[in-house]
PDB file of C-alpha atoms in Angstrom:
ATOM      1  CA  LYS A   1      73.744 -17.663 -43.450  1.00  0.00           C
ATOM      2  CA  ASN A   2      71.227 -15.125 -42.157  1.00  0.00           C
ATOM      3  CA  GLU A   3      70.795 -11.953 -44.166  1.00  0.00           C
ATOM      4  CA  VAL A   4      71.141  -9.891 -40.972  1.00  0.00           C
ATOM      5  CA  GLU A   5      73.715 -10.795 -38.329  1.00  0.00           C
ATOM      6  CA  GLN A   6      74.114  -9.121 -34.971  1.00  0.00           C
ATOM      7  CA  SER A   7      76.961  -9.282 -32.503  1.00  0.00           C
ATOM      8  CA  PRO A   8      77.325  -9.952 -29.721  1.00  0.00           C
ATOM      9  CA  GLN A   9      74.290 -12.125 -28.980  1.00  0.00           C
ATOM     10  CA  ASN A  10      74.597 -11.350 -25.279  1.00  0.00           C
ATOM     11  CA  LEU A  11      76.340  -8.477 -23.554  1.00  0.00           C
ATOM     12  CA  THR A  12      76.708  -7.765 -19.849  1.00  0.00           C
ATOM     13  CA  ALA A  13      78.280  -4.532 -18.645  1.00  0.00           C
ATOM     14  CA  GLN A  14      78.504  -2.289 -15.618  1.00  0.00           C
ATOM     15  CA  GLU A  15      76.529   0.893 -15.250  1.00  0.00           C
ATOM     16  CA  GLY A  16      78.280   3.792 -16.925  1.00  0.00           C
ATOM     17  CA  GLU A  17      80.083   1.766 -19.570  1.00  0.00           C
ATOM     18  CA  PHE A  18      80.012   2.636 -23.270  1.00  0.00           C
ATOM     19  CA  ILE A  19      78.085  -0.017 -25.199  1.00  0.00           C
ATOM     20  CA  THR A  20      78.404  -0.997 -28.853  1.00  0.00           C
ATOM     21  CA  ILE A  21      76.141  -3.443 -30.675  1.00  0.00           C
ATOM     22  CA  ASN A  22      76.929  -4.368 -34.245  1.00  0.00           C
ATOM     23  CA  CYS A  23      74.767  -5.333 -37.214  1.00  0.00           C
ATOM     24  CA  SER A  24      75.966  -6.632 -40.575  1.00  0.00           C
ATOM     25  CA  TYR A  25      73.789  -7.421 -43.555  1.00  0.00           C
ATOM     26  CA  SER A  26      74.407  -9.183 -46.829  1.00  0.00           C
ATOM     27  CA  VAL A  27      71.701  -7.760 -49.098  1.00  0.00           C
ATOM     28  CA  GLY A  28      70.907  -4.428 -50.667  1.00  0.00           C
ATOM     29  CA  ILE A  29      68.754  -2.341 -48.382  1.00  0.00           C
ATOM     30  CA  SER A  30      66.721   0.821 -48.492  1.00  0.00           C
ATOM     31  CA  ALA A  31      66.788   1.406 -44.730  1.00  0.00           C
ATOM     32  CA  LEU A  32      68.009  -0.060 -41.462  1.00  0.00           C
ATOM     33  CA  HIS A  33      66.051  -0.036 -38.212  1.00  0.00           C
ATOM     34  CA  TRP A  34      67.102  -0.435 -34.607  1.00  0.00           C
ATOM     35  CA  LEU A  35      64.396  -1.701 -32.260  1.00  0.00           C
ATOM     36  CA  GLN A  36      64.354  -2.138 -28.498  1.00  0.00           C
ATOM     37  CA  GLN A  37      62.411  -4.897 -26.780  1.00  0.00           C
ATOM     38  CA  HIS A  38      62.023  -4.593 -23.024  1.00  0.00           C
ATOM     39  CA  PRO A  39      61.731  -7.552 -20.652  1.00  0.00           C
ATOM     40  CA  GLY A  40      57.963  -7.035 -20.626  1.00  0.00           C
ATOM     41  CA  GLY A  41      57.959  -7.781 -24.348  1.00  0.00           C
ATOM     42  CA  GLY A  42      57.011  -4.425 -25.848  1.00  0.00           C
ATOM     43  CA  ILE A  43      58.892  -3.313 -28.967  1.00  0.00           C
ATOM     44  CA  VAL A  44      59.881   0.276 -29.616  1.00  0.00           C
ATOM     45  CA  SER A  45      61.488   1.668 -32.737  1.00  0.00           C
ATOM     46  CA  LEU A  46      64.667   3.571 -31.835  1.00  0.00           C
ATOM     47  CA  PHE A  47      66.074   4.614 -35.187  1.00  0.00           C
ATOM     48  CA  MET A  48      65.490   4.308 -38.904  1.00  0.00           C
ATOM     49  CA  LEU A  49      68.468   5.304 -41.027  1.00  0.00           C
ATOM     50  CA  SER A  50      69.672   4.950 -44.579  1.00  0.00           C
ATOM     51  CA  SER A  51      72.971   6.832 -44.281  1.00  0.00           C
ATOM     52  CA  GLY A  52      75.251   8.543 -41.811  1.00  0.00           C
ATOM     53  CA  LYS A  53      74.463   8.867 -38.157  1.00  0.00           C
ATOM     54  CA  LYS A  54      71.525   9.630 -35.852  1.00  0.00           C
ATOM     55  CA  LYS A  55      71.521  10.551 -32.174  1.00  0.00           C
ATOM     56  CA  HIS A  56      68.758  10.481 -29.607  1.00  0.00           C
ATOM     57  CA  GLY A  57      69.746  11.201 -26.036  1.00  0.00           C
ATOM     58  CA  ARG A  58      72.398   8.675 -25.025  1.00  0.00           C
ATOM     59  CA  LEU A  59      71.786   6.520 -28.091  1.00  0.00           C
ATOM     60  CA  ILE A  60      73.726   6.872 -31.335  1.00  0.00           C
ATOM     61  CA  ALA A  61      73.224   4.828 -34.490  1.00  0.00           C
ATOM     62  CA  THR A  62      75.591   4.788 -37.434  1.00  0.00           C
ATOM     63  CA  ILE A  63      75.507   3.058 -40.790  1.00  0.00           C
ATOM     64  CA  ASN A  64      78.170   2.409 -43.422  1.00  0.00           C
ATOM     65  CA  ILE A  65      76.410   1.489 -46.644  1.00  0.00           C
ATOM     66  CA  GLN A  66      79.612   0.459 -48.463  1.00  0.00           C
ATOM     67  CA  GLU A  67      80.600  -1.944 -45.688  1.00  0.00           C
ATOM     68  CA  LYS A  68      76.981  -3.058 -45.060  1.00  0.00           C
ATOM     69  CA  HIS A  69      77.399  -2.457 -41.366  1.00  0.00           C
ATOM     70  CA  SER A  70      75.626  -0.526 -38.642  1.00  0.00           C
ATOM     71  CA  SER A  71      76.398   0.093 -34.993  1.00  0.00           C
ATOM     72  CA  LEU A  72      74.235   1.108 -32.069  1.00  0.00           C
ATOM     73  CA  HIS A  73      76.070   2.881 -29.252  1.00  0.00           C
ATOM     74  CA  ILE A  74      74.857   3.658 -25.760  1.00  0.00           C
ATOM     75  CA  THR A  75      76.812   6.191 -23.728  1.00  0.00           C
ATOM     76  CA  ALA A  76      76.761   6.245 -19.913  1.00  0.00           C
ATOM     77  CA  SER A  77      74.739   3.011 -19.823  1.00  0.00           C
ATOM     78  CA  HIS A  78      72.124   2.543 -17.122  1.00  0.00           C
ATOM     79  CA  PRO A  79      70.308  -0.537 -15.789  1.00  0.00           C
ATOM     80  CA  ARG A  80      67.132   0.701 -17.484  1.00  0.00           C
ATOM     81  CA  ASP A  81      68.904   0.202 -20.841  1.00  0.00           C
ATOM     82  CA  SER A  82      68.736  -3.554 -20.213  1.00  0.00           C
ATOM     83  CA  ALA A  83      66.717  -4.965 -23.096  1.00  0.00           C
ATOM     84  CA  VAL A  84      67.015  -6.879 -26.348  1.00  0.00           C
ATOM     85  CA  TYR A  85      68.165  -4.699 -29.230  1.00  0.00           C
ATOM     86  CA  ILE A  86      67.081  -5.824 -32.671  1.00  0.00           C
ATOM     87  CA  CYS A  87      68.475  -4.742 -36.012  1.00  0.00           C
ATOM     88  CA  ALA A  88      66.168  -4.966 -39.033  1.00  0.00           C
ATOM     89  CA  VAL A  89      66.541  -4.024 -42.678  1.00  0.00           C
ATOM     90  CA  THR A  90      64.140  -3.242 -45.466  1.00  0.00           C
ATOM     91  CA  ILE A  91      65.509  -5.060 -48.485  1.00  0.00           C
ATOM     92  CA  ILE A  92      65.235  -3.649 -51.987  1.00  0.00           C
ATOM     93  CA  GLN A  93      65.394  -6.889 -53.969  1.00  0.00           C
ATOM     94  CA  GLY A  94      62.265  -8.810 -54.770  1.00  0.00           C
ATOM     95  CA  ALA A  95      59.263  -8.058 -52.619  1.00  0.00           C
ATOM     96  CA  GLN A  96      60.280  -5.479 -50.079  1.00  0.00           C
ATOM     97  CA  LYS A  97      59.938  -6.667 -46.545  1.00  0.00           C
ATOM     98  CA  LEU A  98      61.496  -6.223 -43.124  1.00  0.00           C
ATOM     99  CA  VAL A  99      64.182  -8.792 -42.250  1.00  0.00           C
ATOM    100  CA  PHE A 100      65.293  -9.046 -38.636  1.00  0.00           C
ATOM    101  CA  GLY A 101      68.524  -9.944 -36.891  1.00  0.00           C
ATOM    102  CA  GLN A 102      68.398 -12.372 -34.001  1.00  0.00           C
ATOM    103  CA  GLY A 103      68.765  -9.640 -31.401  1.00  0.00           C
ATOM    104  CA  THR A 104      71.364  -8.717 -28.783  1.00  0.00           C
ATOM    105  CA  ARG A 105      70.444  -9.186 -25.149  1.00  0.00           C
ATOM    106  CA  LEU A 106      71.991  -6.362 -23.110  1.00  0.00           C
ATOM    107  CA  THR A 107      72.213  -6.447 -19.326  1.00  0.00           C
ATOM    108  CA  ILE A 108      73.529  -3.448 -17.423  1.00  0.00           C
ATOM    109  CA  ASN A 109      74.407  -4.157 -13.819  1.00  0.00           C
ATOM    110  CA  PRO A 110      74.310  -1.385 -11.204  1.00  0.00           C
TER     111      PRO A 110
ATOM    112  CA  ASP B   1      46.425   8.348 -29.289  1.00  0.00           C
ATOM    113  CA  ALA B   2      46.325   5.041 -27.416  1.00  0.00           C
ATOM    114  CA  GLY B   3      48.827   3.427 -29.734  1.00  0.00           C
ATOM    115  CA  VAL B   4      48.353   0.109 -31.472  1.00  0.00           C
ATOM    116  CA  ILE B   5      45.870  -2.034 -29.567  1.00  0.00           C
ATOM    117  CA  GLN B   6      45.923  -5.819 -29.642  1.00  0.00           C
ATOM    118  CA  SER B   7      43.598  -8.347 -28.097  1.00  0.00           C
ATOM    119  CA  PRO B   8      43.693 -10.670 -26.385  1.00  0.00           C
ATOM    120  CA  ARG B   9      47.034 -10.193 -24.622  1.00  0.00           C
ATOM    121  CA  HIS B  10      47.215 -13.878 -23.776  1.00  0.00           C
ATOM    122  CA  GLU B  11      45.504 -16.815 -25.394  1.00  0.00           C
ATOM    123  CA  VAL B  12      45.722 -20.442 -24.393  1.00  0.00           C
ATOM    124  CA  THR B  13      43.927 -22.935 -26.584  1.00  0.00           C
ATOM    125  CA  GLU B  14      43.946 -26.577 -27.460  1.00  0.00           C
ATOM    126  CA  MET B  15      45.306 -27.997 -30.650  1.00  0.00           C
ATOM    127  CA  GLY B  16      42.707 -27.981 -33.415  1.00  0.00           C
ATOM    128  CA  GLN B  17      40.819 -24.956 -32.150  1.00  0.00           C
ATOM    129  CA  GLU B  18      40.356 -21.752 -34.120  1.00  0.00           C
ATOM    130  CA  VAL B  19      42.232 -18.720 -32.820  1.00  0.00           C
ATOM    131  CA  THR B  20      41.511 -15.108 -33.770  1.00  0.00           C
ATOM    132  CA  LEU B  21      43.882 -12.298 -32.904  1.00  0.00           C
ATOM    133  CA  ARG B  22      42.762  -8.697 -33.228  1.00  0.00           C
ATOM    134  CA  CYS B  23      44.508  -5.418 -33.923  1.00  0.00           C
ATOM    135  CA  LYS B  24      43.485  -1.774 -33.998  1.00  0.00           C
ATOM    136  CA  PRO B  25      46.159   0.377 -35.676  1.00  0.00           C
ATOM    137  CA  ILE B  26      46.909   3.993 -34.876  1.00  0.00           C
ATOM    138  CA  SER B  27      44.327   6.242 -36.490  1.00  0.00           C
ATOM    139  CA  GLY B  28      45.552   7.673 -39.777  1.00  0.00           C
ATOM    140  CA  HIS B  29      48.223   5.033 -40.369  1.00  0.00           C
ATOM    141  CA  ASP B  30      48.043   3.587 -43.862  1.00  0.00           C
ATOM    142  CA  TYR B  31      50.054   0.420 -43.247  1.00  0.00           C
ATOM    143  CA  LEU B  32      49.470  -2.485 -40.921  1.00  0.00           C
ATOM    144  CA  PHE B  33      51.865  -5.351 -40.276  1.00  0.00           C
ATOM    145  CA  TRP B  34      51.509  -8.708 -38.549  1.00  0.00           C
ATOM    146  CA  TYR B  35      54.680 -10.256 -37.070  1.00  0.00           C
ATOM    147  CA  ARG B  36      55.409 -13.464 -35.218  1.00  0.00           C
ATOM    148  CA  GLN B  37      58.186 -13.892 -32.659  1.00  0.00           C
ATOM    149  CA  THR B  38      59.562 -17.225 -31.478  1.00  0.00           C
ATOM    150  CA  MET B  39      62.720 -18.197 -29.666  1.00  0.00           C
ATOM    151  CA  MET B  40      63.908 -20.271 -32.614  1.00  0.00           C
ATOM    152  CA  ARG B  41      63.166 -17.890 -35.487  1.00  0.00           C
ATOM    153  CA  GLY B  42      63.043 -14.472 -33.837  1.00  0.00           C
ATOM    154  CA  LEU B  43      60.780 -11.856 -35.418  1.00  0.00           C
ATOM    155  CA  GLU B  44      59.213 -12.616 -38.797  1.00  0.00           C
ATOM    156  CA  LEU B  45      56.905 -10.584 -40.979  1.00  0.00           C
ATOM    157  CA  LEU B  46      53.753 -12.558 -41.748  1.00  0.00           C
ATOM    158  CA  ILE B  47      51.730 -10.122 -43.852  1.00  0.00           C
ATOM    159  CA  TYR B  48      51.187  -6.433 -44.348  1.00  0.00           C
ATOM    160  CA  PHE B  49      48.327  -4.277 -45.607  1.00  0.00           C
ATOM    161  CA  ASN B  50      48.243  -0.907 -47.331  1.00  0.00           C
ATOM    162  CA  ASN B  51      44.930   0.927 -47.134  1.00  0.00           C
ATOM    163  CA  ASN B  52      43.224  -2.299 -46.046  1.00  0.00           C
ATOM    164  CA  VAL B  53      44.563  -4.280 -49.017  1.00  0.00           C
ATOM    165  CA  PRO B  54      46.985  -7.187 -48.422  1.00  0.00           C
ATOM    166  CA  ILE B  55      50.248  -6.369 -50.195  1.00  0.00           C
ATOM    167  CA  ASP B  56      52.682  -9.124 -49.223  1.00  0.00           C
ATOM    168  CA  ASP B  57      51.583 -12.341 -47.548  1.00  0.00           C
ATOM    169  CA  SER B  58      54.679 -14.357 -48.436  1.00  0.00           C
ATOM    170  CA  GLY B  59      55.498 -14.749 -44.754  1.00  0.00           C
ATOM    171  CA  MET B  60      52.226 -16.484 -43.905  1.00  0.00           C
ATOM    172  CA  PRO B  61      53.378 -19.988 -42.986  1.00  0.00           C
ATOM    173  CA  GLU B  62      50.566 -22.022 -44.517  1.00  0.00           C
ATOM    174  CA  ASP B  63      46.896 -22.111 -45.398  1.00  0.00           C
ATOM    175  CA  ARG B  64      45.902 -22.451 -41.764  1.00  0.00           C
ATOM    176  CA  PHE B  65      46.764 -18.773 -41.369  1.00  0.00           C
ATOM    177  CA  SER B  66      44.600 -16.007 -42.778  1.00  0.00           C
ATOM    178  CA  ALA B  67      44.453 -12.256 -42.202  1.00  0.00           C
ATOM    179  CA  LYS B  68      41.834  -9.661 -43.010  1.00  0.00           C
ATOM    180  CA  MET B  69      41.479  -5.925 -42.723  1.00  0.00           C
ATOM    181  CA  PRO B  70      37.799  -5.065 -43.270  1.00  0.00           C
ATOM    182  CA  ASN B  71      38.352  -1.376 -42.515  1.00  0.00           C
ATOM    183  CA  ALA B  72      41.083   1.101 -41.625  1.00  0.00           C
ATOM    184  CA  SER B  73      40.710   0.581 -37.893  1.00  0.00           C
ATOM    185  CA  PHE B  74      40.605  -3.196 -37.533  1.00  0.00           C
ATOM    186  CA  SER B  75      42.509  -6.284 -38.590  1.00  0.00           C
ATOM    187  CA  THR B  76      42.367  -9.944 -37.641  1.00  0.00           C
ATOM    188  CA  LEU B  77      44.820 -12.813 -37.861  1.00  0.00           C
ATOM    189  CA  LYS B  78      43.147 -16.196 -37.761  1.00  0.00           C
ATOM    190  CA  ILE B  79      44.655 -19.629 -37.279  1.00  0.00           C
ATOM    191  CA  GLN B  80      42.439 -22.603 -38.067  1.00  0.00           C
ATOM    192  CA  PRO B  81      43.163 -25.265 -36.980  1.00  0.00           C
ATOM    193  CA  SER B  82      45.818 -24.278 -34.464  1.00  0.00           C
ATOM    194  CA  GLU B  83      48.856 -26.456 -33.748  1.00  0.00           C
ATOM    195  CA  PRO B  84      51.392 -26.427 -30.877  1.00  0.00           C
ATOM    196  CA  ARG B  85      54.078 -25.066 -33.241  1.00  0.00           C
ATOM    197  CA  ASP B  86      51.974 -21.924 -33.659  1.00  0.00           C
ATOM    198  CA  SER B  87      52.783 -20.976 -30.068  1.00  0.00           C
ATOM    199  CA  ALA B  88      54.506 -17.589 -30.254  1.00  0.00           C
ATOM    200  CA  VAL B  89      54.022 -13.902 -29.584  1.00  0.00           C
ATOM    201  CA  TYR B  90      52.143 -12.195 -32.393  1.00  0.00           C
ATOM    202  CA  PHE B  91      52.742  -8.480 -32.865  1.00  0.00           C
ATOM    203  CA  CYS B  92      50.759  -6.005 -34.879  1.00  0.00           C
ATOM    204  CA  ALA B  93      52.388  -2.751 -36.010  1.00  0.00           C
ATOM    205  CA  SER B  94      51.284   0.242 -38.029  1.00  0.00           C
ATOM    206  CA  SER B  95      53.000   3.103 -39.801  1.00  0.00           C
ATOM    207  CA  LEU B  96      52.289   6.115 -41.958  1.00  0.00           C
ATOM    208  CA  GLN B  97      54.417   4.814 -44.829  1.00  0.00           C
ATOM    209  CA  VAL B  98      56.019   1.432 -45.164  1.00  0.00           C
ATOM    210  CA  TRP B  99      59.663   1.962 -46.012  1.00  0.00           C
ATOM    211  CA  GLY B 100      60.467   5.397 -44.716  1.00  0.00           C
ATOM    212  CA  ALA B 101      58.823   5.827 -41.356  1.00  0.00           C
ATOM    213  CA  GLU B 102      58.808   4.395 -37.904  1.00  0.00           C
ATOM    214  CA  GLN B 103      56.649   1.384 -37.204  1.00  0.00           C
ATOM    215  CA  TYR B 104      54.635   1.446 -34.003  1.00  0.00           C
ATOM    216  CA  PHE B 105      54.207  -1.925 -32.372  1.00  0.00           C
ATOM    217  CA  GLY B 106      51.328  -3.186 -30.289  1.00  0.00           C
ATOM    218  CA  PRO B 107      51.943  -5.014 -26.995  1.00  0.00           C
ATOM    219  CA  GLY B 108      51.631  -8.410 -28.649  1.00  0.00           C
ATOM    220  CA  THR B 109      49.447 -11.452 -28.076  1.00  0.00           C
ATOM    221  CA  ARG B 110      51.123 -14.425 -26.434  1.00  0.00           C
ATOM    222  CA  LEU B 111      49.564 -17.550 -27.932  1.00  0.00           C
ATOM    223  CA  THR B 112      49.996 -20.951 -26.363  1.00  0.00           C
ATOM    224  CA  VAL B 113      48.580 -23.979 -28.158  1.00  0.00           C
ATOM    225  CA  THR B 114      48.557 -27.148 -26.063  1.00  0.00           C
TER     226      THR B 114
END
């Protein structure tokens, strides 16, 4: 079983819909990251959080440390939000390193 | 700042050849990371440096891979000899601190080994 699991793996929605992508992890962590990878391949860090909730524009990220779960929400989705969203955690056991989920491919149709 | 710079952007080589990937981190960043992305395994951390010193190379797949950071503004990832299974996109990223701050990714180098 992977240490970081994302769901769904693929998501297609219509423009304007509210989007939720989930991330669950099975190890102790010091932080959780949400990354965005556009079709061109570039990777951008969206959020780094260790507790609570962060908001940036139409994007909201939440984390529940007790349940080992995080969600990424997109409000009023737009075709330009189409990308792969990757959850990653920095683990606190052994040698600290970044462990990635497999990614969620989001497609927003106009 | 221009961001993290990687070169080349694309590399096609034959099996057995030496491949060198290059990275220039953002000026002032203390940490540099090398990642590999494949369809099968997704993103994986290969190695990271702090102040030019390799800290964790446990993700380096085997002795054919080596990485150096001779100064604060330059790092290389070398594969010798290359094999078809090394075909992937290799990303370099840098950050001000490793576990508390945002990592800035370069555009990646797409490596194809035939």
